[in-house]
Coordinates of C-alpha atoms in Angstrom, one line a residue:
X862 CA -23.0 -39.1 38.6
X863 CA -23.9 -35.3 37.4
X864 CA -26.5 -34.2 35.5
X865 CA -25.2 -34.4 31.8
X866 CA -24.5 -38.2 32.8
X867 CA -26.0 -39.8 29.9
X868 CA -24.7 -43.6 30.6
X869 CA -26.5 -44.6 33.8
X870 CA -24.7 -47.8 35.9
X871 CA -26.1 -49.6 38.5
X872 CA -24.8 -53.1 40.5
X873 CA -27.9 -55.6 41.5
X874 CA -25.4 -57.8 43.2
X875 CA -23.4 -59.4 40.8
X876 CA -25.6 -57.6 37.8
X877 CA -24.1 -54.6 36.6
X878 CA -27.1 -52.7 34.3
X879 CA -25.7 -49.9 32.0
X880 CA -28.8 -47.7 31.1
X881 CA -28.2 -45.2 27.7
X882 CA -30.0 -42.1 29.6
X883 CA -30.6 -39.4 27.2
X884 CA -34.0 -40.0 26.2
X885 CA -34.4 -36.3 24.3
X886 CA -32.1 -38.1 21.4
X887 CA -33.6 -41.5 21.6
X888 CA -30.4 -42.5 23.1
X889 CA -28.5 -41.0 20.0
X890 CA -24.9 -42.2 20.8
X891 CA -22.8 -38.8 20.4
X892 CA -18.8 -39.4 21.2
X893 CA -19.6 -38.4 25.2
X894 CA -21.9 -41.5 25.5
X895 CA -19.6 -43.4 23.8
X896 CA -16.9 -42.7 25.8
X897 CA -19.1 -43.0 28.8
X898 CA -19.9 -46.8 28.0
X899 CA -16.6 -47.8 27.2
X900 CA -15.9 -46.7 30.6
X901 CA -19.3 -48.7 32.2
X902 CA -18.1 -51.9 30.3
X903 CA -14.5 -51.7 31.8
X904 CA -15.8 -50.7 35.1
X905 CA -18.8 -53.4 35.1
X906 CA -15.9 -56.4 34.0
X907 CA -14.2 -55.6 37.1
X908 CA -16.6 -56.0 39.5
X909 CA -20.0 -57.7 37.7
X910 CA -20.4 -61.2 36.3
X911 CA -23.3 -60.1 33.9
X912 CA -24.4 -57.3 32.2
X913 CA -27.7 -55.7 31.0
X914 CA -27.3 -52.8 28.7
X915 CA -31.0 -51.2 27.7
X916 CA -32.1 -47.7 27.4
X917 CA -34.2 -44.9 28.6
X918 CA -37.5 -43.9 27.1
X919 CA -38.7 -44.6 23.8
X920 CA -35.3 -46.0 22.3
X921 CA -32.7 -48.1 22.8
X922 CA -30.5 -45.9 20.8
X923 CA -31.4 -44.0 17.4
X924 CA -27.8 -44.3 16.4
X925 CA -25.1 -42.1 16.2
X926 CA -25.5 -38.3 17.8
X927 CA -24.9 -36.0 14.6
X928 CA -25.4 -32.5 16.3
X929 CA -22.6 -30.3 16.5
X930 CA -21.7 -31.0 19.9
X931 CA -21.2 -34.7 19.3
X932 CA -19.9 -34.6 15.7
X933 CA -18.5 -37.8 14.2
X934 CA -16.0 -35.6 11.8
X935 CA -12.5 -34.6 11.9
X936 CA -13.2 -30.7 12.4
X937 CA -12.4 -30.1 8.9
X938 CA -15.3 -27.6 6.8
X939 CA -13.8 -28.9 3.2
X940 CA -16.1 -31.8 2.4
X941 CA -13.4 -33.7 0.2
X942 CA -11.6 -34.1 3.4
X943 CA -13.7 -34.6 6.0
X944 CA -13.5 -37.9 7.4
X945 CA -16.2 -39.5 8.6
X946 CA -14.7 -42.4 9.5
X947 CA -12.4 -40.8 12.1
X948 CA -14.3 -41.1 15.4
X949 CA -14.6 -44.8 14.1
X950 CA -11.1 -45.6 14.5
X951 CA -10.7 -43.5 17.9
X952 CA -14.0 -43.7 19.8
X953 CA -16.6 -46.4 18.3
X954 CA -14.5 -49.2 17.3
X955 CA -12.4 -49.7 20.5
X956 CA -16.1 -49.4 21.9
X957 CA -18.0 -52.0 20.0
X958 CA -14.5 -54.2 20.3
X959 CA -14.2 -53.9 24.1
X960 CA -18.1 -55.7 24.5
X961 CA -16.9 -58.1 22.2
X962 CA -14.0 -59.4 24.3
X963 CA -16.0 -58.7 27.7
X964 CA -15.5 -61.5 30.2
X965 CA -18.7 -61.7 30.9
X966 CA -22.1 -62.3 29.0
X967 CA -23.8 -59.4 28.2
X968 CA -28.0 -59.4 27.7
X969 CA -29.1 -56.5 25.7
X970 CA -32.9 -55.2 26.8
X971 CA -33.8 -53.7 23.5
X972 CA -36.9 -51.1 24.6
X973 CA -37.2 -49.2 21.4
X974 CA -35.9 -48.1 18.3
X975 CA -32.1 -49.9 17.6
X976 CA -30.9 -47.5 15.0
X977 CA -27.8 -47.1 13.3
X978 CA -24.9 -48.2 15.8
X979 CA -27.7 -48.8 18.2
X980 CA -28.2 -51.5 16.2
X981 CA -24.5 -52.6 16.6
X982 CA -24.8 -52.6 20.7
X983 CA -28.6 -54.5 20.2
X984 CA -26.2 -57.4 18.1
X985 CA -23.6 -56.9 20.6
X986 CA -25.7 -59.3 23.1
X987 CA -25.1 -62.9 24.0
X988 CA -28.9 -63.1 24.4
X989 CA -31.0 -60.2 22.6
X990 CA -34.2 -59.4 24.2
X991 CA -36.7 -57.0 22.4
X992 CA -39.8 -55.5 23.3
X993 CA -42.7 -56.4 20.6
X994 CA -42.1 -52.2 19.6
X995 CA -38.5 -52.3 19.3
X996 CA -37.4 -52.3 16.0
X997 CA -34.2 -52.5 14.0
X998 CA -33.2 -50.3 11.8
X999 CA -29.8 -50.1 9.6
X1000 CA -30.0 -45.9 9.1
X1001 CA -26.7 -45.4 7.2
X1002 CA -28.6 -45.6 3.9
X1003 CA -30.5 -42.8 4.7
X1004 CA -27.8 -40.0 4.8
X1005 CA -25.6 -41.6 2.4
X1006 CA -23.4 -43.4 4.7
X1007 CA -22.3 -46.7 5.3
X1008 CA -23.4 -49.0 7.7
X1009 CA -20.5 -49.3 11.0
X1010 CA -19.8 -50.4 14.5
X1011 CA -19.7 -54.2 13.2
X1012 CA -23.0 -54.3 11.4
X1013 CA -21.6 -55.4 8.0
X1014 CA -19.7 -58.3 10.4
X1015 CA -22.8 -59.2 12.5
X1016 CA -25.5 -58.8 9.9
X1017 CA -24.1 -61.2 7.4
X1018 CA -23.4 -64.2 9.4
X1019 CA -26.4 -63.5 11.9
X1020 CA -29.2 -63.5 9.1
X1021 CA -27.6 -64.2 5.8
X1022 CA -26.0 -62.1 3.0
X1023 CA -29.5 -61.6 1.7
X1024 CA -31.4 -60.3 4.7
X1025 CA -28.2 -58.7 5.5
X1026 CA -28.1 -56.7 1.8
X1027 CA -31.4 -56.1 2.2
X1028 CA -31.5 -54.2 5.8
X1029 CA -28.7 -52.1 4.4
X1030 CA -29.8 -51.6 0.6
X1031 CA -33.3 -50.7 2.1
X1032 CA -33.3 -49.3 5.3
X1033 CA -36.2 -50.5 6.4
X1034 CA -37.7 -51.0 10.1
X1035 CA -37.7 -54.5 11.2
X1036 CA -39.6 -54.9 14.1
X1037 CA -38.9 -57.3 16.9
X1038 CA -41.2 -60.3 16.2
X1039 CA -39.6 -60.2 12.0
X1040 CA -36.4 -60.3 14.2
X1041 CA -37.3 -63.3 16.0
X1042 CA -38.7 -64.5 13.0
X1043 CA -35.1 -64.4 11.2
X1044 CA -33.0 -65.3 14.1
X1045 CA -31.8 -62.1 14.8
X1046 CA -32.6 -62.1 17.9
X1047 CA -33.2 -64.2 20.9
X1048 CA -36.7 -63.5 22.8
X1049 CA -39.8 -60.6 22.3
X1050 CA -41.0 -59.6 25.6
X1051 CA -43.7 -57.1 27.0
X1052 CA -42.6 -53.4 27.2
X1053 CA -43.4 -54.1 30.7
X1054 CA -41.8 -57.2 31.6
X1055 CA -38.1 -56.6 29.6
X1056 CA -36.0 -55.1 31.8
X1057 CA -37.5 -57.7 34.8
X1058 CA -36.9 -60.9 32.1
X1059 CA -33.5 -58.9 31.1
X1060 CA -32.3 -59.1 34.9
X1061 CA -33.1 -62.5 35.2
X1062 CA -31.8 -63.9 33.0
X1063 CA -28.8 -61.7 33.4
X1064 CA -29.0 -63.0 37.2
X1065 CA -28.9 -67.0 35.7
X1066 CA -25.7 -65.9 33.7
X1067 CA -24.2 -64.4 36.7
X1068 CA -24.9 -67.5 39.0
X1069 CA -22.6 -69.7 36.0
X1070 CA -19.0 -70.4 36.3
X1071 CA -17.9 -67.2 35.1
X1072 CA -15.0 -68.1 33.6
X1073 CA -15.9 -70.7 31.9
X1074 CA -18.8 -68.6 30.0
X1075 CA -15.9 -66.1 29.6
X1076 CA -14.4 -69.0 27.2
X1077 CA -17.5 -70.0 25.2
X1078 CA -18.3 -66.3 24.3
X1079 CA -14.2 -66.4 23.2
X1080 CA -15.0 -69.5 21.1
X1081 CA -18.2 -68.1 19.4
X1082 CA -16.8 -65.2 18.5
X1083 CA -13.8 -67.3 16.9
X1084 CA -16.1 -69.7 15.5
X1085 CA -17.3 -67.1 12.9
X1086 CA -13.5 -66.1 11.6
X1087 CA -11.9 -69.7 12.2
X1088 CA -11.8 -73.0 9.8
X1089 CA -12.7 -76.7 11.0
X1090 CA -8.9 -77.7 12.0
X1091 CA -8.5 -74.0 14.1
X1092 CA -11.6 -73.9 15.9
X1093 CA -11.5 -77.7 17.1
X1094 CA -7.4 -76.2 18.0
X1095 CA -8.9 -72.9 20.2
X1096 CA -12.1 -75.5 21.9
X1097 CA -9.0 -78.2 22.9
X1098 CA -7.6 -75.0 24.5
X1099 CA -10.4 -73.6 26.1
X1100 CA -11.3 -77.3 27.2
X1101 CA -7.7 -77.4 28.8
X1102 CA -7.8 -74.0 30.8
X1103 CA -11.8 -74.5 31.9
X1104 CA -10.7 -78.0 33.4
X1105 CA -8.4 -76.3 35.8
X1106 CA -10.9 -73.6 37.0
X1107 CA -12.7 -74.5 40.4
X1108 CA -15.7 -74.2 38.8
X1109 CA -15.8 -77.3 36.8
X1110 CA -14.7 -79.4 40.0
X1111 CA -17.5 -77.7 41.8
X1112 CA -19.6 -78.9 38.9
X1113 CA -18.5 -82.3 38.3
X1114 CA -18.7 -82.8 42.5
X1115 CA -22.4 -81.7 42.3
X1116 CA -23.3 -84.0 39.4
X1117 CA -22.1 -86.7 41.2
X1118 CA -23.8 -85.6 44.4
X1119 CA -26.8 -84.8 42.3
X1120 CA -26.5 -81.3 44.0
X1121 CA -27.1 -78.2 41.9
X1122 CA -24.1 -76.3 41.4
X1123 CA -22.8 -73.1 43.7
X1124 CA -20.4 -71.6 41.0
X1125 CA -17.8 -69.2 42.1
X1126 CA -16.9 -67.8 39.2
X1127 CA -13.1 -68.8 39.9

């Protein structure tokens, strides 16, 4: 790790927690950091079975990095072609794609502001934990652009189209216990106590049979794209492949034993 690292990674045994570290910015995610996670995420699914991702300081992430060292353009000065959608297709999207199809849960430890695409990697979790001063904010508005990194996706069929229209229409702060509130996210914490309850529950994933939680993240995912008759096709399949893992006769031997469960992950 050098000094310009601004993705911190750490391994607490079978927890890998990937730390946004450039609390100057807020966490602003320029293309470095980007390109920094996607290379924690594909590092921590080899070797982790959970994931925390959180941030350093006073934000989660503030949202993209617009400063001239981290530009989101295409290098062109004429404003009728600059593209601001191109470090979307090259750097972002493969990003917020790669957590999706992680195969492992992921707990996001929301400390602060969850701006702009830092509001994408907050949604990104499989359980969203927010401090009671995080907020959530859905920026784009603000400089005339529009919202990215799956937010129109995980907005929409998280809240509703109305609360969804009316974080992006507005732009207005929704602070952690409004969150909770509209099922946006999963528990409000202590600034003091998030990263510890992050961890541990992170720690209870990891302790699971991996693969099998691997498959349910698959199916939930599906579940908002497919229709009745395909999503009772994809669980029949899932069902199939979790059978044959060691974990489920690890599980069905303790049940019968009325043991509690060493998973293996295999």
């Amino acid at each position: 790790m050098t000094d310009d690292t601004k993705v911190l990674y750490e391994l607490d045994g079978d927890v890998a927690i990937i730390t946004l570290h450039d609390p100057a910015t807020m966490n602003a995610c320029g293309l470095d950091m980007a390109q920094e996670m996607t290379r924690a995420f594909e590092r921590a699914a080899g070797e982790a079975r959970a994931i925390v991702l959180t941030g350093t300081g006073k934000g989660f992430c503030s949202g993209a990095n617009l400063g001239s060292t981290a530009s989101n353009m295409n290098g062109t000065q004429d404003p009728e072609q600059m593209d601001a959608g191109a470090a979307l297709e090259s750097i972002y999207n493969p990003l917020v794609t790669t957590i999706r199809d992680l195969p492992v849960p992921v707990v996001t430890a929301v400390n602060g502001a969850a701006a702009g695409i830092g509001c994408s990697f907050a949604l990104l979790g499989d359980i969203i934990l927010a401090s009671e001063n995080a907020y959530f904010l859905q920026a784009f508005r603000r400089i005339g652009l529009v919202p990215d990194g799956g937010s129109t996706y995980m907005l929409a069929r998280a809240v509703g189209r109305a609360r969804a229209m009316e974080m992006m229409l507005l732009g207005e702060k929704i602070f952690a216990p409004q969150a909770l509130e509209w099922g946006l996210i999963n528990r409000v914490t202590s600034q003091d106590t998030l990263l510890d309850e992050a961890k541990a529950l992170a720690h209870t994933l990891a302790s699971g049979p991996t693969k099998t939680l691997s498959m349910i993240r698959q199916a939930a995912w599906a579940s908002l794209d497919n229709d009745w008759k395909s999503q009772l096709a994809l669980e029949r399949d899932l069902q199939r492949d979790a059978g044959r893992t060691k974990d489920f006769r690890i599980g069905v031997m303790a049940f019968l034993s009325k043991q509690v469960a060493q998973f293996t992950g295999r």
